[in-house]
Coordinates of C-alpha atoms and ligand atoms in Angstrom, one line a residue:
M58 CA 63.4 84.8 85.6
G59 CA 65.5 85.0 88.7
E60 CA 68.9 86.6 88.8
Y61 CA 71.7 84.2 88.4
I62 CA 74.6 84.9 90.6
N63 CA 77.6 82.6 90.4
T64 CA 80.0 83.4 93.2
L65 CA 82.8 81.4 91.7
E66 CA 83.0 83.4 88.5
P67 CA 84.9 86.6 88.9
E68 CA 82.9 89.6 88.1
K69 CA 83.4 91.5 84.8
A70 CA 83.8 95.2 84.8
V71 CA 83.8 98.0 82.3
L72 CA 85.9 101.1 83.1
I73 CA 84.7 104.6 82.4
G74 CA 86.6 107.8 82.3
V75 CA 86.1 111.3 81.0
S76 CA 88.6 113.4 79.1
S77 CA 88.4 117.2 79.1
Q78 CA 90.4 120.3 78.7
D79 CA 92.2 119.8 82.0
Q80 CA 92.4 116.0 81.6
P81 CA 93.9 115.1 78.2
L82 CA 93.2 111.8 76.7
S83 CA 96.6 110.3 77.3
Q84 CA 96.3 111.1 81.0
V85 CA 92.8 109.5 81.2
E86 CA 94.2 106.4 79.6
D87 CA 96.9 106.2 82.3
Y88 CA 94.3 106.7 85.0
L89 CA 92.1 103.9 83.5
E90 CA 95.2 101.7 83.3
E91 CA 95.6 102.2 87.0
L92 CA 91.8 101.7 87.6
A93 CA 92.1 98.3 85.7
F94 CA 94.9 97.3 88.1
L95 CA 92.7 98.3 91.1
I96 CA 89.8 96.2 89.6
E97 CA 92.1 93.2 89.3
T98 CA 93.4 93.8 92.8
A99 CA 89.7 93.7 93.9
G100 CA 89.3 90.3 92.2
A101 CA 87.3 91.3 89.2
I102 CA 88.2 91.3 85.5
P103 CA 88.4 94.6 83.6
V104 CA 87.0 93.9 80.1
K105 CA 86.7 97.2 78.4
K106 CA 87.6 100.9 78.8
F107 CA 85.2 103.7 77.7
I108 CA 86.4 107.2 77.5
Q109 CA 84.1 110.1 76.7
K110 CA 85.3 113.6 75.7
L111 CA 83.2 115.9 77.9
D112 CA 84.0 119.3 79.3
T113 CA 81.1 119.5 81.8
P114 CA 79.9 116.2 83.2
N115 CA 76.2 115.4 82.9
S116 CA 74.5 116.2 86.2
R117 CA 72.2 113.2 86.0
T118 CA 74.4 110.4 84.7
Y119 CA 77.9 111.9 84.6
I120 CA 78.4 110.8 81.0
G121 CA 76.1 111.7 78.1
S122 CA 73.2 109.5 77.1
G123 CA 74.8 108.4 73.8
K124 CA 77.8 107.0 75.6
L125 CA 75.7 105.5 78.2
N126 CA 73.7 103.6 75.5
E127 CA 76.9 102.4 73.9
I128 CA 78.0 101.1 77.2
K129 CA 74.6 99.5 77.8
R130 CA 74.8 97.6 74.6
F131 CA 78.3 96.3 75.5
V132 CA 77.2 95.4 79.0
K133 CA 74.3 93.4 77.7
S134 CA 76.2 91.5 75.0
H135 CA 79.2 90.7 77.2
E136 CA 77.4 90.0 80.5
V137 CA 79.2 92.7 82.4
D138 CA 78.5 92.9 86.1
I139 CA 79.9 96.3 87.2
A140 CA 80.6 99.7 85.8
V141 CA 83.5 101.4 87.4
F142 CA 84.0 105.2 87.0
D143 CA 87.4 106.8 87.5
D144 CA 85.9 110.0 89.0
E145 CA 83.8 110.5 92.0
L146 CA 80.1 110.3 91.4
S147 CA 77.2 111.7 93.5
P148 CA 74.8 109.2 95.1
S149 CA 72.1 110.2 92.7
Q150 CA 74.4 109.8 89.6
I151 CA 75.2 106.3 90.8
R152 CA 71.5 105.6 91.2
N153 CA 70.6 106.9 87.7
I154 CA 73.5 105.1 86.1
E155 CA 72.5 101.8 87.8
Q156 CA 68.9 102.3 86.6
E157 CA 70.1 102.9 83.0
L158 CA 72.7 100.1 82.8
E159 CA 70.9 97.6 85.0
I160 CA 74.1 96.7 86.7
R161 CA 76.0 98.0 89.8
A162 CA 78.0 101.2 89.4
L163 CA 81.0 102.1 91.5
D164 CA 83.3 105.0 91.6
R165 CA 87.1 105.0 92.4
T166 CA 86.6 105.9 96.0
N167 CA 84.2 103.0 96.4
L168 CA 86.6 100.6 94.8
I169 CA 89.5 101.6 96.9
L170 CA 87.5 101.3 100.1
D171 CA 86.4 97.9 99.0
I172 CA 90.0 96.8 98.4
F173 CA 91.1 98.1 101.7
A174 CA 88.3 96.2 103.4
H175 CA 89.3 93.0 101.7
R176 CA 93.0 93.4 102.3
A177 CA 92.9 94.5 106.0
K178 CA 94.2 91.6 108.0
T179 CA 94.8 92.8 111.5
A180 CA 92.0 93.9 113.8
Y181 CA 93.5 97.4 113.8
A182 CA 93.5 97.8 110.0
K183 CA 90.0 96.3 109.8
T184 CA 88.7 98.8 112.4
Q185 CA 90.3 101.7 110.5
V186 CA 88.8 100.6 107.2
E187 CA 85.4 100.0 108.8
L188 CA 85.4 103.5 110.2
A189 CA 86.3 104.9 106.8
Q190 CA 83.4 103.0 105.2
Y191 CA 80.8 104.2 107.6
E192 CA 82.0 107.8 107.3
Y193 CA 81.8 107.5 103.6
L194 CA 78.3 106.1 103.9
L195 CA 76.8 108.5 106.4
P196 CA 76.4 111.6 104.2
R197 CA 75.3 109.3 101.3
L198 CA 72.3 107.8 103.1
T199 CA 70.1 110.8 102.3
G200 CA 70.9 110.4 98.6
M201 CA 70.2 106.7 98.8
W202 CA 66.8 107.2 100.4
T203 CA 65.3 110.4 99.0
H204 CA 63.4 108.6 96.3
L205 CA 61.8 106.3 98.9
E206 CA 60.9 109.2 101.1
R207 CA 59.1 110.9 98.3
Q208 CA 57.3 107.8 97.2
R209 CA 56.1 106.7 100.6
G210 CA 55.7 109.8 102.6
G211 CA 52.3 111.3 102.1
I212 CA 51.4 114.9 102.7
G213 CA 52.0 115.8 106.3
L214 CA 53.1 112.3 107.1
R215 CA 56.4 111.2 108.3
G216 CA 57.1 108.6 105.7
P217 CA 58.5 105.2 106.6
G218 CA 61.5 106.0 104.3
E219 CA 62.4 108.9 106.5
T220 CA 62.1 106.9 109.7
E221 CA 64.4 104.3 108.2
I222 CA 67.0 106.9 107.3
E223 CA 66.9 108.2 110.9
T224 CA 67.3 104.7 112.3
D225 CA 70.1 103.9 109.9
R226 CA 71.8 107.2 110.6
R227 CA 71.6 106.6 114.4
I228 CA 72.9 103.1 114.0
I229 CA 75.8 104.3 111.9
R230 CA 76.6 107.2 114.1
T231 CA 76.8 104.8 117.1
K232 CA 79.0 102.5 115.1
I233 CA 81.3 105.3 114.2
A234 CA 81.6 106.4 117.8
N235 CA 82.4 102.9 118.9
L236 CA 85.0 102.4 116.2
K237 CA 86.6 105.6 117.2
D238 CA 86.7 104.5 120.8
Q239 CA 88.3 101.2 119.8
L240 CA 90.9 102.9 117.7
E241 CA 91.7 105.4 120.4
K242 CA 92.5 102.6 122.8
I243 CA 94.8 100.9 120.4
D244 CA 96.4 104.2 119.5
K245 CA 97.3 104.8 123.2
Q246 CA 99.0 101.4 123.3
M247 CA 100.9 102.2 120.1
I248 CA 102.0 105.6 121.4
T249 CA 103.4 103.9 124.5
Q250 CA 105.1 101.4 122.3
R251 CA 106.7 104.1 120.2
K252 CA 107.9 106.0 123.3
N253 CA 109.6 102.8 124.5
R254 CA 111.7 102.8 121.4
G255 CA 113.8 105.5 122.8
K256 CA 115.8 108.0 120.8
M257 CA 116.7 105.7 118.0
V258 CA 116.7 107.3 114.6
R259 CA 113.6 106.5 112.7
V260 CA 113.4 106.1 108.9
A261 CA 110.1 105.6 107.1
L262 CA 109.5 104.2 103.6
V263 CA 107.0 106.1 101.7
G264 CA 105.8 106.1 98.2
Y265 CA 103.1 105.3 95.7
T266 CA 101.5 101.9 96.0
N267 CA 103.3 98.9 94.3
V268 CA 106.7 100.7 94.0
G269 CA 108.6 98.1 96.0
K270 CA 108.7 99.5 99.6
S271 CA 108.1 96.1 101.2
T272 CA 110.6 94.5 98.9
L273 CA 113.3 97.0 100.1
M274 CA 112.2 96.6 103.7
N275 CA 112.7 92.8 103.4
L276 CA 116.0 93.3 101.8
L277 CA 117.3 95.8 104.4
S278 CA 115.9 94.2 107.5
K279 CA 115.9 90.5 106.4
S280 CA 112.3 90.4 107.5
E281 CA 109.4 88.8 105.7
V282 CA 107.0 91.5 105.0
F283 CA 104.2 90.6 102.6
A284 CA 105.1 92.0 99.1
E285 CA 103.3 91.2 95.9
N286 CA 102.3 92.6 92.6
K287 CA 99.0 94.0 93.7
L288 CA 97.9 97.4 94.9
F289 CA 97.9 98.0 98.7
A290 CA 99.7 94.8 99.6
T291 CA 100.6 96.6 102.9
L292 CA 98.1 98.2 105.1
D293 CA 99.6 98.0 108.5
A294 CA 102.8 99.8 109.6
T295 CA 105.7 97.4 110.2
V296 CA 108.7 98.5 112.1
R297 CA 112.1 96.7 112.1
K298 CA 115.4 97.4 113.6
V299 CA 118.1 97.7 111.0
V300 CA 121.8 97.9 111.5
I301 CA 124.1 99.2 108.8
G302 CA 127.8 99.0 109.7
N303 CA 127.6 99.5 113.4
L304 CA 124.7 101.9 113.3
P305 CA 121.3 100.8 114.4
F306 CA 118.1 102.6 113.4
L307 CA 114.4 101.8 113.0
L308 CA 112.8 101.3 109.5
S309 CA 109.1 101.4 109.0
D310 CA 107.1 100.2 106.0
T311 CA 103.5 101.4 105.6
V312 CA 100.5 101.8 103.3
G313 CA 101.2 103.1 99.8
F314 CA 99.6 106.2 98.5
I315 CA 97.5 106.5 95.4
R316 CA 95.9 109.3 93.3
K317 CA 92.6 110.3 95.0
L318 CA 93.2 108.3 98.1
P319 CA 89.8 108.6 99.7
H320 CA 89.8 111.4 102.3
H321 CA 88.2 109.2 105.0
L322 CA 90.9 106.6 104.5
V323 CA 93.6 109.1 105.1
E324 CA 91.8 110.2 108.2
S325 CA 91.3 106.8 109.7
F326 CA 94.8 105.7 108.8
K327 CA 96.2 108.7 110.6
S328 CA 97.8 106.6 113.3
T329 CA 99.3 104.1 110.9
L330 CA 100.7 107.2 109.2
D331 CA 102.1 108.4 112.5
E332 CA 105.1 106.3 111.7
V333 CA 105.7 108.6 108.8
R334 CA 104.8 111.8 110.6
E335 CA 107.2 110.9 113.5
A336 CA 110.1 109.7 111.3
D337 CA 113.4 111.6 111.1
I338 CA 114.1 110.7 107.5
L339 CA 111.8 109.6 104.7
L340 CA 112.9 107.2 102.0
H341 CA 110.6 108.2 99.1
M342 CA 110.5 105.2 96.8
V343 CA 109.6 105.7 93.1
D344 CA 108.9 103.1 90.5
I345 CA 111.1 104.4 87.6
S346 CA 109.7 101.8 85.2
H347 CA 106.2 103.3 85.5
S348 CA 105.4 105.8 82.7
G349 CA 103.6 108.0 85.2
F350 CA 106.3 108.1 87.9
E351 CA 106.6 111.9 87.9
E352 CA 102.9 112.3 88.6
Q353 CA 103.2 109.6 91.3
I354 CA 105.9 111.6 92.9
G355 CA 103.5 114.6 93.0
V356 CA 100.7 112.6 94.5
V357 CA 103.1 111.3 97.3
N358 CA 104.4 114.8 98.0
Q359 CA 100.8 116.1 98.2
T360 CA 99.7 113.3 100.5
L361 CA 102.8 114.0 102.7
Q362 CA 101.7 117.6 103.0
E363 CA 98.1 116.5 104.0
I364 CA 99.5 114.5 106.9
Q365 CA 102.0 117.2 107.8
A366 CA 105.1 115.3 107.0
A367 CA 106.4 117.3 104.1
D368 CA 109.2 119.1 105.8
K369 CA 111.4 116.1 106.6
P370 CA 114.7 115.2 105.1
V371 CA 114.0 113.0 102.1
L372 CA 116.1 110.5 100.2
V373 CA 114.6 109.7 96.9
V374 CA 115.0 106.0 95.9
F375 CA 114.3 105.3 92.3
N376 CA 113.5 101.6 92.2
K377 CA 113.0 99.0 89.5
T378 CA 115.9 100.2 87.3
D379 CA 116.0 96.6 86.0
A380 CA 112.6 97.1 84.4
Y381 CA 113.3 100.6 83.0
S382 CA 112.9 100.9 79.3
Y383 CA 113.0 103.9 76.9
V384 CA 112.2 104.7 73.3
K385 CA 115.4 105.0 71.3
K386 CA 115.4 107.9 68.9
D387 CA 116.8 107.7 65.4
E388 CA 120.2 109.4 64.9
D389 CA 118.8 111.8 62.3
D390 CA 115.8 112.7 64.4
L391 CA 116.5 116.2 65.6
S392 CA 113.3 116.9 67.5
P393 CA 114.0 117.4 71.2
K394 CA 114.3 114.3 73.3
L395 CA 111.2 113.6 75.4
R396 CA 111.4 112.0 78.8
E397 CA 110.5 108.6 77.2
N398 CA 113.6 108.9 75.0
L399 CA 116.1 109.2 77.9
T400 CA 118.4 106.4 78.8
L401 CA 118.6 105.5 82.4
T402 CA 121.9 107.5 82.8
E403 CA 120.4 110.5 81.0
L404 CA 117.4 110.3 83.3
E405 CA 119.6 110.1 86.3
N406 CA 121.6 113.2 85.2
S407 CA 118.6 115.2 84.4
W408 CA 117.0 114.3 87.7
M409 CA 120.2 115.3 89.7
A410 CA 120.3 118.6 87.8
K411 CA 116.7 119.3 88.7
T412 CA 116.7 118.7 92.4
N413 CA 118.9 119.0 95.4
A414 CA 117.2 116.2 97.3
P415 CA 119.7 113.3 97.4
S416 CA 118.6 110.4 95.2
I417 CA 119.8 107.0 94.2
F418 CA 118.8 104.5 91.5
I419 CA 118.4 100.9 92.6
S420 CA 116.7 97.6 91.9
A421 CA 115.4 96.1 95.1
L422 CA 114.4 92.9 93.2
K423 CA 117.7 92.4 91.4
K424 CA 119.7 93.8 94.4
L425 CA 121.4 96.5 92.2
N426 CA 123.2 99.4 93.8
I427 CA 122.1 98.3 97.3
D428 CA 125.5 98.9 98.9
E429 CA 125.5 102.5 97.6
L430 CA 122.0 103.0 99.0
K431 CA 123.2 101.6 102.4
S432 CA 126.1 103.9 102.6
L433 CA 123.9 106.9 101.7
L434 CA 121.5 105.9 104.3
Y435 CA 124.3 105.4 106.8
E436 CA 125.4 109.0 106.3
K437 CA 121.9 110.4 106.7
V438 CA 121.2 108.3 109.8
R439 CA 124.6 109.1 111.3
E440 CA 124.0 112.9 111.0
I441 CA 121.0 112.6 113.2
H442 CA 122.3 109.9 115.5
V443 CA 125.3 111.9 116.6
T444 CA 123.2 114.8 117.7
R445 CA 121.1 112.4 119.9
Y446 CA 123.9 110.3 121.3
P447 CA 126.8 112.8 121.5
Y448 CA 128.9 110.5 123.8
D449 CA 128.1 107.3 121.9
D450 CA 131.6 106.2 120.9
F451 CA 130.6 103.3 118.7
L452 CA 131.3 105.4 115.6
Y453 CA 134.8 106.4 116.5
Ligands
GTP721 N1 111.2 94.6 88.2 C1 111.2 94.9 89.5 N2 110.2 94.7 90.3 C2 110.2 95.0 91.6 C3 111.3 95.6 92.2 N3 111.1 95.9 93.5 C4 109.9 95.4 93.7 N4 109.3 94.9 92.6 C5 108.0 94.2 92.5 O1 107.0 95.2 92.6 C6 105.8 94.6 93.2 C7 105.4 95.4 94.4 O2 106.4 95.3 95.4 P1 106.0 95.6 96.9 O3 107.3 95.6 97.6 O4 104.9 94.8 97.4 O5 105.6 97.2 96.7 P2 105.0 98.1 97.9 O6 105.5 99.5 97.5 O7 105.3 97.6 99.2 O8 103.4 98.0 97.5 P3 102.1 98.3 98.5 O9 102.4 97.7 99.8 O10 101.1 97.7 97.7 O11 102.0 99.8 98.5 C8 106.2 93.2 93.5 O12 105.7 92.3 92.5 C9 107.7 93.2 93.6 O13 108.3 92.0 93.3 C10 112.5 95.9 91.3 O14 113.5 96.5 91.7 N5 112.3 95.6 90.0
MG722 MG1 104.0 97.1 100.7

């Protein structure tokens, strides 16, 4: 009874998350919602979500055996192909789960790496992703092979398993070194390119994935950057010259951030993120129609810190106002208004009261409030421009 693999049928996936004291149920539901979007982006179909309440994960199989059995029954009856966990699993946990469920198991990091690998288009992005994949794999080889070592290696013998690991390790180390060399060469070219841009003010679009960065880029620069309703539509940095009024500046669009962006990806995308690190102004875009937008803001700020870009002037651009919705409260309901009860105007006011970072509410898709954004941007760019070109008289 051979395994039947139909490459035309998209794979079916179950999603698995764990709720605990620090991770309440509603949050896990949001996370799994995002995981489902990631799975769709990867080309598979999310068919069911499983959440287990668990304060300490099982060291062998991450979730408890009861839950695992429940999932197994579902997997069998619905012909599911993969089990995707929202949290990071150890190599041995993955192995144990795969043995129990008899299907492939992935964690979130794995999935994101896979999506990046499929979506990378340029040689540069491909090289960056390949590097991240090998770096992810290297420390995991041991875990993947220990059982073989034990089975095959006799007493005092160097088992074939072990030799294989050593060979594999050596091959991977060589690959990593080669990829780093390649990237370094391209990086040097890019540094020269960036130097040639002169002193022009540089603005970088940053934000969570799928918030509308590329859509705004296209709108402001009249370019045709790829934008779509999938995660990580953009992997390479694109830079365009934009002119507002008579003021020219450079605008860059780059890879979006996400919760738990794999560390190796951030590492290997460092030079793509140089656009952000070297920018004079950041346009932090937020999808206001997303229920988790506040947490997304936090993830972006944290990632900016990781790449040492957190101390730049920021203009917060709340996008997708056209898609914003709220839960209207009854007149006689006197309980305090929650965030989900705020109208757009109330939300704007409460945000303005909370922060001193300049912000603006727009819809890039419906082209709402774009002139206001432009004049705000003009002011910000001008402030920097005049310090760099003190004798430039185009402004006066
Ligand atoms: N309703 C609504 N949708 C928008 C708006 N702006 C962008 N979108 C949609 O949001 C989706 C993502 O837009 P992109 O511009 O690709 O987002 P991005 O931030 O560049 O995404 P990544 O490159 O994947 O990080 C697309 O389907 C857009 O059409 C908006 O103002 N309102
Ligand atoms: Mg994009």
